[in-house]
Amino acid sequence: MVLDGPFEWLPVEEPVVVFTLALAVFLVAPLVIRRAGLPGIVGVVLVGALIGPNGLGILSLTSAIELLGNVGLVYLLFTVGLELDLRGFSKAPENAALFGLTSFSLPFVVGTALGISVLGLSVPASALLAAVFASHTLLAYPVANHLDITKNRAVTAVFGGILFTDTLALVVLALVMGSLDGGLTPLLVAQVLGSLVVLFAGVWFVVPPIARWFFQNLSEESYFEFLFVATVLFAAGSLAEVLGLASILGAFVAGLALNRLVPRGGTLMNRIEFFGNAFFIPFFLLYVGMLVDPGVILDGPRTLQVAAVVLGTMFATKWVAAWVVSRVQGYDANERGVIYGLSVGQAAAALAITLIGFEAGLFGADVLNAVVLMMLVATVVSPWWTERAGQRLARETAVEPDEGDDLDPRILLPLSADAERRQRLLEFAFVLKEADAVEPIHLLTVVQPTSGETEERVAQVERDLERAAAFGGAAEVPVASETRVNHNIASGIVRGSVETRADLILMGWDANVSFGRRVFGDIIDQILRRTTIPVLVSRLGHPINTTERVFLVLPDGIDHHEGFYEAVHVVKRLASKLGTPVTVLVMEGETHQYERLFGMVEHEVDTEFRTTRWGGLLETLENRAGADDLIVTLSAREGEVGWHSELAELPGRLVELPPRSFVMIYPRHGEPEYAARFLRFD
């Protein structure tokens, strides 16, 4: 480039330089703004305004930035749908519906009226602006999680209510955008509602079975899973545009459809979050920032007037909504304060709707700038208010701090030298770990020495374990691997469990291997006899994330086993992470006793209890369980409390049933005091 003057080379047009500047903004801006106590997304928007065409003019709004900005917009709404807590919503949908509808309707009605009367906006523009702040983003979720109040009844209502607020905001967007050509007529409303039905039905009923089939059959290379998800989200966005709706609505519905098939903490979710947080969404934020015109604020009070109306209306109506819901539901003052703090959070989703209105000519630069100011204020107020009320709520409910060892189990995962389906075993282990895992998963392979081939076999095993450890790294779960040489494989595994201080052993079982002695064959049965910690023996015929329901088999008397509560905790955590319901089959016992005991163990899951008999167990499972269900059996070791002779034959019979996957859990024994840490006392 030729420089005839000090600034004649601006704006930068060289593609590589533009891309470098953008990445530098994504890296530096969040780090700097976080030091001021604000979310990183704010920094990208502010720097975008500074270097954009309305600021210093370093970058211009090229077609490439506009393309990536719109891609990031669609990707953002997909992640919103993907990360919604549908399980929390399903537990108490009426509470979530009450909060969501109240928290949206009051700000929307008042905001629309003030937009018309005070700001002088048109009816469509006023309705769309009101929809922007009538919805909310859970900016303060990390605060609630840190205070351990996420399971409070009021807090879960807010988490579920976001499904209503976000969906209603997008429906308003669809109606407003459709009315631009011919006004809001009954025919238009019918067309939009019909398009919404087609979109929701098409994506909701078509995508999950296809995704489940894909994950089960074509996931040898995990990056194909990400490409599949990306294809689905943009295809759903394209379908929405064909139906005359905004593409972000299609992406949001695609996220909802894939919600239960992409578990948090897994490799696929981490890839989705990585590409979104590192690339797509920052480009959207940069694009929005470049559209902001700081000069509008200096030209007159209009931007400040719009911001004052928006902020005043949002804070006042959200408080009234929190008060009304609290009165109806019987929430106390601290619960009311927490739900208010959570509901006033605004972030990138608000910018997404605002940007569409701006590009459609409904909003001017003053409204766009005002929404940015609203977001800045909300990102300060929401976490501060939530922490202020949440601390009082936490003290009031006397929540005990969690013990890290209980929440982050040390897992020993032995892999045979020719183990199949290693990826599925690893994914199972990831689900058993917590999201912020500290303790690594210990991979162990024991090689039996053979004349002249031992070193070569050890080298091959180590290469295999390195690949497995890399897979764990992609899921952001620490993995440690070790290869041992021992004539007795069971001895090597038992010693490994002692040296790693494992909390449980997770093993795979090839159902095609002859039984030999006892239940599973010589090696696993030796491990069961020589260990006291929980042992999970699994046969995973489908990816764990595609599980639709967990069937838990409880032999009569297993509730008297000293490791019962820990085993139930494992099952409930598994179901909680997968977002699946649990059907408990009580063998020849009283269900009300087990319902009470289950309620004493941490994690809330949708659970139903049924009574059956050993003679009818297989028939019950065959009739009720599907191919994508997981059968879990709590089985005492032979001779212990809760042991029944039918358990010796059960694994071989489960292989013949439609569910392709089952797990036998052998609870801990010899440490009766260990169970207390898994109980909760209200």
XYZ file of C-alpha atoms in Angstrom:
682
model
C 0.000 0.000 0.000
C 1.160 3.530 -0.787
C 0.922 6.158 1.937
C 0.592 9.708 0.553
C -0.430 11.122 3.944
C -0.463 10.093 7.575
C -3.991 8.604 7.468
C -4.747 8.094 3.795
C -4.235 4.355 4.181
C -7.382 4.169 6.301
C -9.628 2.271 6.331
C -7.608 -0.927 6.249
C -8.627 -3.081 3.288
C -5.990 -5.805 3.107
C -7.906 -9.021 4.018
C -5.130 -10.535 6.105
C -4.589 -7.281 8.024
C -8.339 -6.877 8.621
C -8.559 -10.429 9.902
C -5.543 -9.894 12.154
C -7.034 -6.728 13.647
C -10.336 -8.522 14.269
C -8.645 -11.402 16.088
C -6.587 -8.939 18.132
C -9.812 -7.215 19.201
C -11.360 -10.565 20.163
C -8.304 -11.334 22.275
C -7.499 -8.013 23.969
C -10.863 -6.273 24.385
C -12.492 -8.896 26.678
C -9.359 -9.141 28.823
C -9.263 -5.371 29.348
C -12.981 -4.840 29.958
C -13.157 -7.684 32.493
C -10.735 -5.800 34.684
C -13.481 -3.200 35.025
C -15.922 -5.889 36.160
C -17.900 -6.016 32.894
C -18.541 -9.034 30.628
C -16.090 -9.512 27.788
C -18.770 -9.060 25.118
C -19.054 -5.396 26.070
C -15.399 -4.829 25.253
C -15.736 -6.173 21.701
C -18.749 -3.926 21.021
C -16.998 -0.817 22.398
C -13.796 -1.414 20.450
C -15.877 -2.091 17.338
C -17.476 1.335 17.771
C -14.031 2.899 18.302
C -12.333 1.445 15.192
C -15.426 1.342 12.968
C -16.499 3.784 10.252
C -18.287 6.018 12.802
C -15.232 6.110 15.067
C -11.587 6.264 14.029
C -12.369 4.697 10.663
C -9.678 2.021 10.921
C -12.063 -0.625 9.561
C -14.937 -0.261 7.138
C -18.096 -2.341 6.951
C -17.016 -4.718 4.217
C -19.205 -7.493 2.843
C -16.973 -10.045 4.592
C -17.514 -8.486 8.039
C -21.239 -8.193 7.349
C -21.375 -11.868 6.313
C -19.476 -13.083 9.359
C -21.512 -10.780 11.584
C -24.778 -12.285 10.381
C -23.385 -15.807 10.665
C -22.410 -15.003 14.235
C -25.915 -13.673 14.890
C -27.500 -16.960 13.766
C -24.924 -18.978 15.698
C -25.608 -16.965 18.854
C -29.338 -17.718 18.885
C -28.573 -21.384 18.224
C -26.418 -21.554 21.352
C -29.178 -19.831 23.352
C -31.576 -22.646 22.451
C -28.917 -25.301 22.914
C -28.029 -24.200 26.443
C -31.550 -23.654 27.808
C -32.328 -25.851 30.806
C -35.227 -27.851 29.363
C -35.028 -30.366 32.200
C -35.454 -27.612 34.774
C -38.407 -26.317 32.782
C -40.042 -29.761 32.609
C -39.855 -30.210 36.399
C -42.187 -27.271 37.101
C -43.478 -25.892 33.787
C -46.315 -24.008 35.474
C -43.879 -21.979 37.623
C -41.668 -21.222 34.644
C -44.705 -20.271 32.544
C -46.034 -17.902 35.207
C -42.715 -16.125 35.594
C -41.887 -16.079 31.877
C -45.259 -14.751 30.748
C -45.439 -12.146 33.532
C -41.832 -11.029 33.124
C -42.346 -10.559 29.388
C -45.880 -9.181 29.169
C -45.554 -6.303 31.656
C -42.383 -4.766 30.132
C -43.718 -5.417 26.640
C -47.084 -3.694 27.129
C -45.688 -0.720 29.072
C -42.651 -0.423 26.809
C -44.751 -0.412 23.653
C -47.019 2.302 25.035
C -44.103 4.501 26.124
C -42.297 3.959 22.832
C -45.280 5.380 20.977
C -46.226 8.172 23.366
C -42.849 9.312 24.727
C -40.290 8.364 22.084
C -42.527 8.940 19.077
C -41.735 5.581 17.491
C -44.092 3.743 15.183
C -46.154 0.878 16.558
C -43.952 -1.840 14.967
C -40.765 -0.129 16.148
C -42.135 0.366 19.666
C -43.256 -3.267 19.901
C -39.886 -4.550 18.711
C -37.951 -2.284 21.083
C -40.142 -3.415 23.975
C -39.510 -7.052 23.042
C -35.773 -6.380 23.273
C -35.814 -5.598 26.991
C -38.866 -7.737 27.855
C -36.694 -10.827 27.332
C -33.641 -11.448 29.484
C -30.267 -13.153 29.508
C -28.951 -15.056 32.518
C -25.851 -12.902 32.900
C -25.832 -13.487 36.648
C -26.068 -17.278 36.420
C -22.404 -17.684 37.512
C -23.248 -15.691 40.649
C -26.214 -17.934 41.501
C -24.150 -21.023 40.783
C -21.320 -19.817 43.021
C -23.768 -19.185 45.871
C -25.266 -22.667 45.357
C -28.836 -21.391 45.026
C -29.559 -22.739 41.527
C -31.915 -25.401 42.899
C -34.058 -22.886 44.766
C -37.680 -22.964 43.562
C -37.670 -19.304 42.523
C -34.351 -19.528 40.704
C -35.406 -22.587 38.704
C -38.541 -20.709 37.650
C -36.349 -17.961 36.170
C -34.213 -20.526 34.346
C -37.293 -22.151 32.826
C -39.000 -18.825 32.182
C -36.339 -17.753 29.707
C -37.808 -20.295 27.281
C -41.018 -18.214 27.227
C -39.391 -14.768 27.170
C -36.960 -15.577 24.363
C -39.568 -17.396 22.275
C -42.105 -14.577 22.664
C -39.483 -11.983 21.732
C -38.707 -13.890 18.546
C -42.410 -14.277 17.746
C -42.836 -10.493 18.094
C -39.851 -10.084 15.778
C -41.512 -12.338 13.206
C -44.815 -10.427 13.399
C -43.139 -7.024 13.195
C -40.942 -7.944 10.247
C -43.920 -9.451 8.447
C -46.013 -6.316 8.991
C -43.543 -4.024 7.221
C -44.979 -4.775 3.794
C -48.723 -4.642 4.420
C -49.417 -3.924 8.073
C -50.521 -6.215 10.863
C -53.586 -7.942 9.418
C -55.402 -11.113 10.517
C -54.070 -12.809 7.397
C -50.505 -11.868 8.341
C -50.970 -13.182 11.887
C -52.346 -16.444 10.488
C -49.451 -16.708 8.030
C -46.835 -16.070 10.727
C -48.446 -18.516 13.141
C -48.689 -21.107 10.371
C -45.023 -20.591 9.506
C -44.107 -20.949 13.168
C -46.017 -24.230 13.412
C -44.303 -25.576 10.284
C -40.887 -24.450 11.549
C -41.279 -25.851 15.058
C -42.865 -29.109 13.881
C -40.434 -29.621 11.036
C -37.304 -29.011 13.068
C -38.520 -30.493 16.364
C -39.738 -33.797 14.909
C -37.293 -34.257 12.020
C -33.929 -33.172 13.450
C -33.701 -35.290 16.658
C -34.143 -38.736 15.019
C -31.720 -37.832 12.226
C -29.214 -36.482 14.739
C -29.578 -39.554 16.936
C -28.944 -41.820 13.930
C -25.954 -39.758 12.845
C -24.329 -39.723 16.289
C -24.811 -43.469 16.584
C -23.500 -44.462 13.169
C -21.282 -41.759 11.686
C -19.303 -40.290 14.576
C -15.936 -42.031 14.237
C -14.330 -38.652 13.591
C -15.751 -36.247 16.155
C -15.335 -33.169 13.949
C -18.002 -34.648 11.658
C -20.412 -34.224 14.573
C -19.665 -30.496 14.674
C -20.110 -30.187 10.906
C -23.428 -31.998 11.193
C -24.621 -29.624 13.934
C -23.483 -26.589 11.934
C -25.353 -27.876 8.873
C -28.510 -28.399 10.924
C -28.452 -24.939 12.487
C -27.950 -23.075 9.213
C -30.452 -25.325 7.415
C -33.011 -24.454 10.098
C -32.170 -20.775 9.653
C -32.632 -21.125 5.898
C -35.984 -22.872 6.415
C -37.122 -19.976 8.601
C -36.235 -17.488 5.855
C -38.114 -19.565 3.260
C -41.142 -19.432 5.557
C -40.811 -15.653 5.804
C -39.376 -15.658 9.330
C -36.069 -14.435 10.703
C -33.208 -16.902 10.363
C -32.359 -16.499 14.036
C -35.734 -18.028 14.947
C -34.866 -21.153 12.964
C -31.474 -21.341 14.639
C -33.106 -20.987 18.066
C -35.521 -23.850 17.327
C -32.614 -25.996 16.065
C -30.841 -25.411 19.369
C -33.936 -26.542 21.261
C -34.235 -29.650 19.085
C -30.614 -30.672 19.709
C -30.652 -29.601 23.360
C -30.824 -33.067 24.916
C -28.532 -34.703 22.338
C -25.545 -32.452 23.085
C -24.711 -32.879 26.792
C -22.807 -30.161 28.576
C -19.185 -30.973 29.251
C -18.906 -33.299 26.268
C -16.513 -32.987 23.356
C -19.183 -31.813 20.920
C -20.512 -29.090 23.242
C -16.993 -27.821 23.848
C -16.375 -27.622 20.113
C -19.625 -25.700 19.606
C -18.793 -23.289 22.417
C -15.204 -22.893 21.246
C -16.056 -21.928 17.668
C -18.862 -19.689 18.864
C -17.020 -17.874 21.647
C -13.712 -17.577 19.791
C -14.879 -16.718 16.285
C -18.513 -16.460 15.176
C -20.089 -14.566 18.074
C -17.184 -12.074 18.424
C -17.589 -11.205 14.739
C -21.268 -10.477 15.406
C -20.336 -8.242 18.349
C -17.689 -6.465 16.280
C -20.242 -5.928 13.521
C -22.736 -4.415 15.970
C -20.051 -2.165 17.421
C -19.131 -0.894 13.959
C -22.763 0.056 13.412
C -22.811 2.133 16.600
C -22.384 5.859 15.988
C -20.851 7.564 19.054
C -21.397 10.933 17.383
C -25.165 10.566 17.763
C -24.765 10.807 21.539
C -22.860 14.070 21.175
C -25.267 15.537 18.628
C -28.124 15.751 21.119
C -29.974 14.177 24.021
C -31.998 11.767 21.876
C -29.879 8.673 22.592
C -29.813 9.422 26.313
C -33.584 9.982 26.253
C -34.198 6.601 24.598
C -31.772 4.908 26.984
C -33.465 6.506 30.008
C -36.925 5.348 28.877
C -35.683 1.841 28.115
C -33.776 1.452 31.379
C -36.480 3.026 33.530
C -39.207 0.907 31.966
C -37.173 -2.294 32.174
C -36.129 -1.888 35.807
C -39.598 -0.791 36.967
C -41.675 -3.381 35.109
C -39.280 -6.251 35.865
C -39.560 -5.346 39.560
C -43.361 -5.320 39.377
C -43.282 -8.689 37.571
C -40.994 -10.166 40.245
C -43.306 -8.809 42.968
C -46.452 -10.228 41.340
C -44.901 -13.661 40.803
C -43.565 -13.681 44.368
C -46.988 -12.867 45.768
C -48.668 -15.612 43.763
C -45.984 -18.250 44.432
C -45.262 -17.296 48.042
C -41.607 -16.340 47.487
C -39.907 -14.401 50.281
C -38.072 -11.085 49.884
C -34.706 -12.684 49.181
C -36.135 -14.964 46.493
C -37.881 -11.955 44.968
C -34.602 -10.055 44.909
C -32.771 -12.923 43.211
C -35.325 -13.398 40.449
C -35.359 -9.640 39.845
C -31.584 -9.529 39.575
C -31.559 -12.467 37.179
C -34.364 -11.078 35.006
C -32.810 -7.663 34.272
C -29.720 -9.113 32.619
C -29.306 -8.124 28.968
C -26.567 -9.216 26.601
C -25.919 -10.218 23.020
C -29.416 -11.627 22.401
C -30.876 -8.120 22.898
C -28.391 -6.774 20.385
C -29.415 -9.488 17.929
C -33.040 -8.348 17.740
C -32.005 -4.680 17.755
C -29.647 -5.241 14.843
C -32.404 -6.771 12.720
C -34.660 -3.802 13.477
C -31.837 -1.402 12.630
C -31.087 -3.101 9.301
C -34.812 -3.108 8.452
C -35.013 0.667 9.026
C -37.246 0.434 12.100
C -34.578 1.867 14.389
C -32.164 4.704 13.909
C -28.652 4.983 15.265
C -30.056 6.584 18.431
C -31.986 3.421 19.367
C -29.054 1.144 18.537
C -26.753 3.243 20.717
C -29.356 3.322 23.498
C -29.583 -0.475 23.531
C -25.797 -0.661 23.832
C -25.989 1.709 26.833
C -28.806 -0.398 28.294
C -26.648 -3.487 27.974
C -23.744 -1.744 29.719
C -25.923 -0.740 32.682
C -27.652 -4.122 32.891
C -24.351 -6.015 32.929
C -23.419 -4.088 36.070
C -26.786 -4.101 37.862
C -27.834 -7.706 37.238
C -24.828 -9.503 38.822
C -24.610 -6.948 41.663
C -28.282 -7.240 42.624
C -28.277 -11.027 42.288
C -25.242 -11.381 44.533
C -26.683 -8.968 47.088
C -29.991 -10.880 47.424
C -28.419 -14.275 46.757
C -26.041 -14.041 49.694
C -28.963 -13.446 52.045
C -30.888 -16.306 50.460
C -27.910 -18.652 50.772
C -27.509 -17.790 54.475
C -31.232 -18.172 55.059
C -31.374 -21.651 53.517
C -28.150 -22.711 55.256
C -26.701 -24.328 52.159
C -23.624 -26.294 53.005
C -20.652 -25.877 50.696
C -20.013 -28.806 48.384
C -16.994 -30.970 48.895
C -14.869 -31.083 45.795
C -14.031 -34.763 46.097
C -17.707 -35.734 46.071
C -18.556 -33.618 43.039
C -15.467 -34.488 41.049
C -14.890 -38.244 41.363
C -11.573 -39.833 40.514
C -12.419 -42.343 37.784
C -10.214 -45.246 36.753
C -11.013 -46.379 33.223
C -9.200 -49.612 32.277
C -8.975 -50.157 28.529
C -7.964 -53.477 27.015
C -5.264 -53.537 24.393
C -7.876 -54.267 21.719
C -10.757 -52.340 23.304
C -13.631 -51.374 21.024
C -15.832 -48.320 21.399
C -13.259 -46.462 23.500
C -14.804 -43.164 22.543
C -18.153 -44.182 24.013
C -16.541 -45.275 27.252
C -14.716 -41.955 27.474
C -17.907 -40.011 26.775
C -19.603 -41.984 29.558
C -16.780 -41.023 31.913
C -17.107 -37.362 30.885
C -20.795 -37.399 31.832
C -19.950 -38.791 35.263
C -17.548 -35.905 35.866
C -18.514 -32.364 36.822
C -18.291 -29.488 34.326
C -15.238 -27.942 36.011
C -13.376 -31.195 36.470
C -10.113 -31.005 38.412
C -9.336 -34.645 39.044
C -8.268 -36.430 35.847
C -9.796 -39.549 34.390
C -7.114 -42.208 34.756
C -6.797 -44.377 31.649
C -5.034 -47.664 32.294
C -4.055 -50.541 30.057
C -2.385 -53.649 31.466
C -0.277 -55.597 28.982
C 0.591 -59.227 29.665
C 4.262 -59.938 28.872
C 4.938 -62.224 25.934
C 8.223 -63.442 24.572
C 9.796 -60.924 22.188
C 6.636 -58.815 21.689
C 6.128 -57.006 24.976
C 7.935 -53.764 24.086
C 6.185 -53.504 20.736
C 2.760 -54.070 22.317
C 3.471 -51.513 25.057
C 4.491 -48.923 22.450
C 1.286 -49.528 20.485
C -0.852 -49.294 23.634
C 0.816 -46.031 24.627
C 0.050 -44.555 21.210
C -3.583 -45.608 21.583
C -3.781 -44.065 25.050
C -2.289 -40.805 23.755
C -5.081 -40.587 21.186
C -7.640 -41.288 23.894
C -6.104 -38.588 26.107
C -6.282 -36.119 23.215
C -10.000 -36.874 22.904
C -10.365 -35.984 26.561
C -8.506 -32.747 25.971
C -11.060 -31.796 23.312
C -13.763 -32.142 25.979
C -11.667 -30.028 28.392
C -11.569 -32.925 30.844
C -8.148 -33.761 32.307
C -6.981 -37.240 31.348
C -3.966 -39.142 32.658
C -2.837 -42.368 30.998
C -0.623 -45.224 32.139
C 0.524 -48.537 30.736
C 1.436 -51.427 33.047
C 3.027 -54.801 32.384
C 1.613 -57.571 34.555
C 0.965 -61.256 34.107
C -2.364 -60.803 35.917
C -4.467 -58.081 34.311
C -6.887 -57.908 37.236
C -4.014 -57.387 39.677
C -2.689 -54.512 37.583
C -6.101 -52.821 37.560
C -6.679 -53.318 41.283
C -3.247 -51.896 42.097
C -3.922 -48.970 39.766
C -7.161 -48.163 41.606
C -5.269 -48.035 44.893
C -2.412 -45.897 43.605
C -4.708 -43.379 41.900
C -7.059 -43.333 44.923
C -9.924 -43.945 42.513
C -13.489 -43.260 43.660
C -14.903 -45.670 41.104
C -13.848 -48.013 38.326
C -15.588 -47.821 34.947
C -15.140 -50.840 32.703
C -16.444 -51.986 29.347
C -17.697 -55.501 28.680
C -17.720 -57.305 25.351
C -20.907 -59.328 25.501
C -19.593 -61.662 22.802
C -16.906 -63.047 25.107
C -17.817 -66.305 26.811
C -18.663 -65.983 30.468
C -16.003 -68.292 31.862
C -16.404 -68.086 35.612
C -19.121 -66.181 37.422
C -20.833 -63.337 35.558
C -18.516 -61.466 33.210
C -15.480 -63.697 32.914
C -12.291 -64.060 34.871
C -10.835 -60.518 34.831
C -13.893 -58.453 35.798
C -15.017 -60.960 38.409
C -11.568 -60.895 40.001
C -11.762 -57.098 40.184
C -15.192 -57.268 41.818
C -13.903 -59.682 44.454
C -10.727 -57.724 45.195
C -12.061 -54.130 45.361
C -14.401 -52.279 47.700
C -15.019 -49.126 45.647
C -17.926 -48.853 43.179
C -17.401 -50.706 39.909
C -19.467 -49.827 36.840
C -19.476 -52.560 34.189
C -20.974 -51.203 30.980
C -21.931 -52.320 27.538
C -22.542 -49.200 25.461
C -24.246 -49.972 22.191
C -25.120 -46.332 21.473
C -23.539 -42.940 22.257
C -24.453 -41.971 25.800
C -25.693 -38.523 24.715
C -28.487 -40.061 22.601
C -30.050 -41.789 25.622
C -33.780 -41.103 25.895
C -34.614 -42.739 29.239
C -32.835 -44.513 32.078
C -34.372 -47.680 33.507
C -33.031 -48.426 36.986
C -33.461 -51.966 38.341
C -33.409 -52.224 42.154
C -33.225 -55.723 43.652
C -35.175 -56.265 46.840
C -33.101 -55.269 49.882
C -30.531 -53.207 47.983
C -31.634 -50.156 49.972
C -29.991 -51.733 53.032
C -26.610 -51.914 51.278
C -24.133 -49.389 52.685
C -23.247 -48.139 49.189
C -26.859 -47.614 48.096
C -26.943 -43.817 48.407
C -23.692 -43.314 46.503
C -24.931 -45.574 43.694
C -28.226 -43.660 43.515
C -26.228 -40.429 43.409
C -24.306 -41.736 40.398
C -27.536 -42.630 38.584
C -29.233 -39.324 39.370
C -26.172 -37.322 38.302
C -26.046 -39.333 35.066
C -29.726 -38.654 34.346
C -29.336 -35.008 35.324
C -26.411 -34.474 32.955
C -28.210 -36.269 30.115
C -31.534 -34.547 30.818
C -33.387 -37.868 30.748
C -36.174 -39.203 32.996
C -35.646 -42.260 35.194
C -38.009 -45.211 35.501
C -37.231 -47.145 38.679
C -38.222 -50.824 38.651
C -38.436 -52.053 42.239
C -38.137 -55.812 42.508
C -40.811 -57.205 44.800
C -40.682 -54.212 47.148
C -42.673 -51.149 48.176
C -42.168 -48.164 45.895
C -43.009 -45.496 48.521
C -39.958 -46.491 50.573
C -37.647 -46.024 47.593
C -39.319 -42.738 46.647
C -38.470 -41.386 50.090
C -34.868 -42.629 49.905
C -34.374 -41.190 46.413
C -35.542 -37.794 47.643
C -32.749 -37.800 50.211
C -30.047 -37.924 47.501
C -28.793 -34.867 45.593
C -29.863 -33.987 42.014
C -33.432 -33.440 40.920
C -34.575 -35.715 38.097
C -37.940 -36.717 36.682
C -38.542 -40.123 38.280
C -41.346 -42.675 38.223
C -41.465 -45.839 40.342
C -42.936 -49.198 39.377
C -43.032 -52.600 41.053
C -42.239 -55.809 39.188
C -40.947 -59.328 39.823
C -37.866 -61.147 38.635
C -39.994 -63.396 36.454
C -41.514 -60.419 34.667
C -38.498 -58.075 34.547
C -37.294 -58.972 31.057
C -40.807 -58.790 29.647
C -41.319 -55.371 31.266
C -38.075 -54.056 29.823
C -38.776 -55.530 26.411
C -42.198 -53.867 26.284
C -41.257 -50.499 27.764
C -37.603 -49.868 26.867
C -36.545 -48.562 23.483
C -33.369 -49.042 21.503
C -31.905 -45.762 22.777
C -32.663 -46.328 26.456
C -30.083 -47.218 29.098
C -30.723 -49.984 31.618
C -28.886 -49.566 34.921
C -28.912 -52.275 37.588
C -27.730 -51.810 41.170
C -26.172 -55.164 41.941
C -24.540 -56.100 45.211
C -21.492 -58.319 44.990
C -22.254 -61.980 45.624
C -22.906 -62.660 49.297
C -23.596 -59.022 50.216
C -26.861 -57.426 51.298
C -29.159 -57.104 48.297
C -27.621 -59.960 46.307
C -29.980 -62.255 44.404
C -29.053 -65.245 42.316
C -30.910 -63.763 39.316
C -28.243 -61.054 39.123
C -25.656 -63.606 37.985
C -27.619 -64.301 34.795
C -28.984 -60.797 34.207
C -26.149 -59.296 32.073
C -26.334 -62.135 29.577
C -30.095 -61.704 29.303
C -29.952 -57.918 28.950
C -27.837 -58.349 25.823
C -30.855 -59.818 24.054
C -33.172 -56.869 24.793
C -33.858 -53.914 22.454
C -31.802 -51.394 24.472
C -28.281 -51.592 23.142
C -26.741 -50.324 26.367
C -26.741 -51.324 30.014
C -24.649 -50.677 33.115
C -24.228 -52.875 36.183
C -23.308 -50.797 39.260
C -21.620 -52.675 42.090
C -21.784 -50.334 45.118
C -19.033 -49.507 47.572
C -18.754 -51.707 50.652
C -16.673 -51.633 53.817
C -17.098 -47.870 54.374
C -20.565 -47.337 55.876
C -19.810 -43.725 56.866
C -19.038 -42.782 53.238
C -22.732 -42.645 52.254
C -23.507 -39.612 54.438
C -21.841 -37.184 52.029
C -24.423 -37.964 49.341
C -27.447 -37.217 51.524
C -29.155 -33.864 51.816
C -31.000 -32.767 54.893
C -33.697 -30.129 54.398
